Amino acid sequence: MLELLPAIDVVDGQAVRLHQGKAGTETVYGQPLEIAKEFAEVGAKWIHVVDLDAAFGRGANTEITHKIAQTVDINIELSGGIRDDESLERALEAGARRVNLGTAAIENPEWTEKVIKQYGDRIAVGLDVRGRTLATRGWTEEGGDLFDMIERLDAAGCARYVVTDVTKDGTLQGPNIDLLREVCEHTDAPVVASGGVSKLDDIRALLPLVEIGVEGVIVGKAIYAGEFTVTEALKAARGE
């Protein structure tokens, strides 16, 4: 089965969704804490929280993560703006079970290697991709070759990758199955798929990839747009 990670993207304390990760394209969906409670109540074991203010360098929503961790029985994977010891420690202290490094993994490889060795499977690396080129700084800049990065991170002992085709994210056009297969061919580390899931069949289409390394799937806009419920998505992720 796949691990389902419903996504909660946060801007100024509100749960939002962006179109292809672009600032200024927010649609507001409510309070992150209440949404996290709803996800946990129907059986979700993880949520993927993205602090977009931190990602875009315009503040942070650490208190939101802390409130969720203190009041909801759910694991938090936190992403956005985690680029140094201070921001990493703040994220972990706020209650994140796992943090997802993005820009830092590309721009600060020595620090990334250090924290991978220090924190083990509490560190995942987000590989945000256009074609086979990495996207950084909130997807506004290019960051080199995807597979060169995987080779370097594997050598450092990276425990997990979160792979996003940024051309698919928020578009409801389906996940990039070919990209995920290719990533799994280049690493033995588990992979979490992100971006493009629009219907339950998109989740089911990922199930054959479990045997080659796809561990989970992050789903965001389709849930908020009412394409399916988290309950239905959890069933699809179990192959039901």
CSV table of C-alpha atoms in Angstrom, one decimal:
chain,number,residue,atom,x,y,z
A,1,MET,CA,0.0,0.0,0.0
A,2,LEU,CA,0.9,3.6,-0.3
A,3,GLU,CA,1.2,6.1,2.6
A,4,LEU,CA,-1.2,8.9,1.9
A,5,LEU,CA,0.0,12.4,2.9
A,6,PRO,CA,-2.8,15.0,2.5
A,7,ALA,CA,-1.2,18.4,2.0
A,8,ILE,CA,-1.8,21.6,3.9
A,9,ASP,CA,0.0,24.7,2.4
A,10,VAL,CA,0.1,27.6,4.8
A,11,VAL,CA,0.2,31.4,4.0
A,12,ASP,CA,-0.4,33.9,6.8
A,13,GLY,CA,-1.9,31.3,9.0
A,14,GLN,CA,-4.4,30.1,6.4
A,15,ALA,CA,-4.5,26.9,4.4
A,16,VAL,CA,-4.2,27.7,0.7
A,17,ARG,CA,-3.4,26.1,-2.6
A,18,LEU,CA,-1.2,27.6,-5.3
A,19,HIS,CA,-1.2,27.0,-9.0
A,20,GLN,CA,2.2,25.5,-10.0
A,21,GLY,CA,3.7,26.9,-6.8
A,22,LYS,CA,3.4,30.6,-7.9
A,23,ALA,CA,3.1,33.2,-5.2
A,24,GLY,CA,0.0,35.3,-5.6
A,25,THR,CA,-2.2,32.4,-7.0
A,26,GLU,CA,-3.5,31.4,-3.5
A,27,THR,CA,-7.0,30.0,-3.0
A,28,VAL,CA,-7.8,30.0,0.7
A,29,TYR,CA,-9.4,26.9,2.2
A,30,GLY,CA,-9.6,27.6,6.0
A,31,GLN,CA,-7.7,27.0,9.2
A,32,PRO,CA,-4.8,24.5,9.0
A,33,LEU,CA,-5.5,23.1,12.5
A,34,GLU,CA,-9.1,22.3,11.7
A,35,ILE,CA,-8.2,20.7,8.4
A,36,ALA,CA,-5.5,18.6,10.1
A,37,LYS,CA,-8.1,17.4,12.7
A,38,GLU,CA,-10.5,16.4,9.9
A,39,PHE,CA,-7.7,14.4,8.1
A,40,ALA,CA,-6.8,12.6,11.3
A,41,GLU,CA,-10.4,11.8,12.1
A,42,VAL,CA,-10.8,9.8,8.9
A,43,GLY,CA,-7.6,7.9,9.4
A,44,ALA,CA,-4.7,9.8,7.8
A,45,LYS,CA,-1.5,9.0,9.6
A,46,TRP,CA,0.6,11.8,8.0
A,47,ILE,CA,0.1,15.3,6.7
A,48,HIS,CA,2.5,17.2,4.5
A,49,VAL,CA,2.6,20.8,5.7
A,50,VAL,CA,4.3,23.4,3.5
A,51,ASP,CA,5.1,26.8,5.1
A,52,LEU,CA,4.9,28.9,2.0
A,53,ASP,CA,5.8,32.1,3.8
A,54,ALA,CA,9.1,30.5,4.9
A,55,ALA,CA,9.7,29.1,1.5
A,56,PHE,CA,9.3,32.5,-0.1
A,57,GLY,CA,11.4,34.1,2.7
A,58,ARG,CA,8.7,36.4,4.0
A,59,GLY,CA,8.1,35.0,7.5
A,60,ALA,CA,7.1,31.7,9.1
A,61,ASN,CA,4.1,29.8,10.4
A,62,THR,CA,5.9,27.7,13.0
A,63,GLU,CA,3.1,28.2,15.6
A,64,ILE,CA,0.7,26.5,13.2
A,65,THR,CA,2.8,23.4,13.1
A,66,HIS,CA,3.2,23.5,16.9
A,67,LYS,CA,-0.6,23.7,17.4
A,68,ILE,CA,-1.2,20.8,15.1
A,69,ALA,CA,1.5,18.7,16.8
A,70,GLN,CA,0.1,19.4,20.2
A,71,THR,CA,-3.5,18.8,19.5
A,72,VAL,CA,-3.8,16.3,16.6
A,73,ASP,CA,-2.6,12.6,16.6
A,74,ILE,CA,-0.9,12.7,13.3
A,75,ASN,CA,2.7,12.7,11.9
A,76,ILE,CA,3.8,16.0,10.3
A,77,GLU,CA,6.2,16.2,7.4
A,78,LEU,CA,7.2,19.9,7.2
A,79,SER,CA,8.6,21.7,4.2
A,80,GLY,CA,9.4,25.3,3.4
A,81,GLY,CA,12.4,27.5,4.3
A,82,ILE,CA,14.4,25.0,6.3
A,83,ARG,CA,17.9,26.0,5.3
A,84,ASP,CA,20.1,26.2,8.4
A,85,ASP,CA,20.5,24.8,11.9
A,86,GLU,CA,18.2,27.4,13.4
A,87,SER,CA,15.3,26.8,11.0
A,88,LEU,CA,15.7,23.0,11.2
A,89,GLU,CA,15.7,23.0,15.0
A,90,ARG,CA,12.7,25.3,15.0
A,91,ALA,CA,10.8,22.9,12.7
A,92,LEU,CA,11.7,19.8,14.8
A,93,GLU,CA,10.9,21.6,18.1
A,94,ALA,CA,7.5,22.6,16.6
A,95,GLY,CA,6.7,19.0,16.4
A,96,ALA,CA,7.6,17.9,12.8
A,97,ARG,CA,8.2,14.2,12.7
A,98,ARG,CA,10.1,14.7,9.5
A,99,VAL,CA,11.4,17.7,7.6
A,100,ASN,CA,11.7,18.1,3.9
A,101,LEU,CA,14.8,20.0,2.7
A,102,GLY,CA,14.6,21.7,-0.7
A,103,THR,CA,16.8,24.7,-1.7
A,104,ALA,CA,19.3,23.9,1.1
A,105,ALA,CA,20.1,20.5,-0.3
A,106,ILE,CA,21.2,22.2,-3.5
A,107,GLU,CA,22.8,25.3,-2.2
A,108,ASN,CA,24.4,24.0,1.0
A,109,PRO,CA,25.5,20.4,0.4
A,110,GLU,CA,27.9,20.2,3.3
A,111,TRP,CA,25.3,21.3,5.8
A,112,THR,CA,22.8,18.9,4.2
A,113,GLU,CA,25.2,16.0,4.5
A,114,LYS,CA,25.8,16.9,8.2
A,115,VAL,CA,22.1,17.0,9.2
A,116,ILE,CA,21.3,13.8,7.2
A,117,LYS,CA,24.0,12.0,9.3
A,118,GLN,CA,22.7,13.7,12.5
A,119,TYR,CA,19.0,13.2,12.1
A,120,GLY,CA,18.7,10.1,9.8
A,121,ASP,CA,15.2,9.4,8.7
A,122,ARG,CA,13.8,12.6,10.1
A,123,ILE,CA,15.4,14.3,7.1
A,124,ALA,CA,13.8,13.9,3.6
A,125,VAL,CA,15.0,15.8,0.6
A,126,GLY,CA,12.5,17.4,-1.8
A,127,LEU,CA,13.5,17.0,-5.5
A,128,ASP,CA,11.4,19.6,-7.4
A,129,VAL,CA,11.9,19.0,-11.1
A,130,ARG,CA,11.2,20.4,-14.5
A,131,GLY,CA,12.2,17.7,-17.0
A,132,ARG,CA,15.4,16.6,-15.3
A,133,THR,CA,16.4,20.0,-14.0
A,134,LEU,CA,15.9,20.9,-10.3
A,135,ALA,CA,13.9,23.9,-9.3
A,136,THR,CA,14.8,25.9,-6.2
A,137,ARG,CA,13.9,29.1,-4.3
A,138,GLY,CA,10.2,28.4,-4.5
A,139,TRP,CA,10.6,27.0,-8.0
A,140,THR,CA,11.9,30.4,-9.3
A,141,GLU,CA,15.5,29.3,-10.1
A,142,GLU,CA,17.3,26.3,-11.6
A,143,GLY,CA,19.4,24.0,-9.4
A,144,GLY,CA,21.2,21.5,-11.6
A,145,ASP,CA,20.7,18.0,-12.8
A,146,LEU,CA,18.3,15.7,-10.9
A,147,PHE,CA,20.3,12.5,-11.1
A,148,ASP,CA,23.6,14.1,-10.2
A,149,MET,CA,21.9,15.4,-7.1
A,150,ILE,CA,20.5,11.9,-6.2
A,151,GLU,CA,23.9,10.4,-6.6
A,152,ARG,CA,25.4,12.9,-4.2
A,153,LEU,CA,22.6,12.6,-1.7
A,154,ASP,CA,22.7,8.8,-1.8
A,155,ALA,CA,26.4,8.9,-1.0
A,156,ALA,CA,25.5,11.1,2.0
A,157,GLY,CA,22.9,8.5,3.2
A,158,CYS,CA,19.7,10.4,2.4
A,159,ALA,CA,16.8,8.3,3.8
A,160,ARG,CA,14.0,9.5,1.6
A,161,TYR,CA,13.1,11.7,-1.4
A,162,VAL,CA,9.9,13.7,-2.1
A,163,VAL,CA,9.7,14.1,-5.8
A,164,THR,CA,7.5,16.8,-7.4
A,165,ASP,CA,7.1,17.5,-11.1
A,166,VAL,CA,6.5,21.2,-10.7
A,167,THR,CA,4.7,21.4,-14.1
A,168,LYS,CA,2.1,19.1,-12.6
A,169,ASP,CA,1.7,20.5,-9.1
A,170,GLY,CA,-1.7,22.1,-8.6
A,171,THR,CA,-2.9,21.4,-12.1
A,172,LEU,CA,-4.8,18.1,-11.6
A,173,GLN,CA,-3.2,16.6,-14.7
A,174,GLY,CA,-2.0,13.4,-13.1
A,175,PRO,CA,1.3,12.4,-11.6
A,176,ASN,CA,4.5,11.9,-13.7
A,177,ILE,CA,4.8,8.1,-13.6
A,178,ASP,CA,7.8,8.1,-15.9
A,179,LEU,CA,9.7,10.5,-13.7
A,180,LEU,CA,9.0,8.4,-10.6
A,181,ARG,CA,10.1,5.2,-12.3
A,182,GLU,CA,13.3,6.9,-13.4
A,183,VAL,CA,14.1,8.2,-9.9
A,184,CYS,CA,13.5,4.8,-8.4
A,185,GLU,CA,15.9,3.3,-10.9
A,186,HIS,CA,18.6,5.7,-9.6
A,187,THR,CA,18.2,5.2,-5.8
A,188,ASP,CA,17.3,2.6,-3.3
A,189,ALA,CA,15.9,5.2,-0.9
A,190,PRO,CA,12.1,5.3,-0.7
A,191,VAL,CA,10.3,7.9,-2.8
A,192,VAL,CA,7.2,10.0,-2.0
A,193,ALA,CA,5.3,11.2,-5.1
A,194,SER,CA,4.0,14.7,-5.2
A,195,GLY,CA,2.0,16.7,-7.8
A,196,GLY,CA,-0.7,16.3,-10.2
A,197,VAL,CA,-3.1,13.8,-8.6
A,198,SER,CA,-6.5,14.6,-9.9
A,199,LYS,CA,-8.6,11.4,-9.4
A,200,LEU,CA,-8.5,8.2,-7.4
A,201,ASP,CA,-7.2,6.3,-10.4
A,202,ASP,CA,-4.1,8.5,-10.3
A,203,ILE,CA,-3.4,7.1,-6.8
A,204,ARG,CA,-4.1,3.6,-8.0
A,205,ALA,CA,-1.7,4.1,-10.9
A,206,LEU,CA,1.1,4.5,-8.3
A,207,LEU,CA,0.5,1.2,-6.6
A,208,PRO,CA,2.6,-0.8,-9.1
A,209,LEU,CA,5.5,1.5,-8.3
A,210,VAL,CA,5.5,0.5,-4.6
A,211,GLU,CA,7.6,-2.6,-5.4
A,212,ILE,CA,10.3,-0.4,-7.0
A,213,GLY,CA,10.4,2.2,-4.2
A,214,VAL,CA,7.5,4.6,-4.2
A,215,GLU,CA,6.4,4.7,-0.6
A,216,GLY,CA,3.8,7.4,-0.5
A,217,VAL,CA,1.8,10.1,-2.3
A,218,ILE,CA,1.1,13.7,-1.4
A,219,VAL,CA,-2.3,14.9,-2.4
A,220,GLY,CA,-3.5,18.5,-2.2
A,221,LYS,CA,-5.7,20.3,-4.6
A,222,ALA,CA,-7.9,17.4,-5.6
A,223,ILE,CA,-9.1,17.1,-2.0
A,224,TYR,CA,-9.8,20.8,-1.7
A,225,ALA,CA,-11.5,20.9,-5.1
A,226,GLY,CA,-13.8,18.1,-4.0
A,227,GLU,CA,-12.6,15.6,-6.6
A,228,PHE,CA,-12.5,12.9,-3.9
A,229,THR,CA,-12.4,12.7,-0.1
A,230,VAL,CA,-9.5,11.7,2.1
A,231,THR,CA,-11.4,8.6,3.1
A,232,GLU,CA,-11.7,7.6,-0.6
A,233,ALA,CA,-8.0,8.4,-1.2
A,234,LEU,CA,-6.9,6.3,1.8
A,235,LYS,CA,-8.9,3.4,0.4
A,236,ALA,CA,-7.3,3.8,-3.1
A,237,ALA,CA,-3.9,4.0,-1.5
A,238,ARG,CA,-4.6,0.6,0.1
A,239,GLY,CA,-5.7,-0.8,-3.3
A,240,GLU,CA,-9.4,-1.0,-2.3
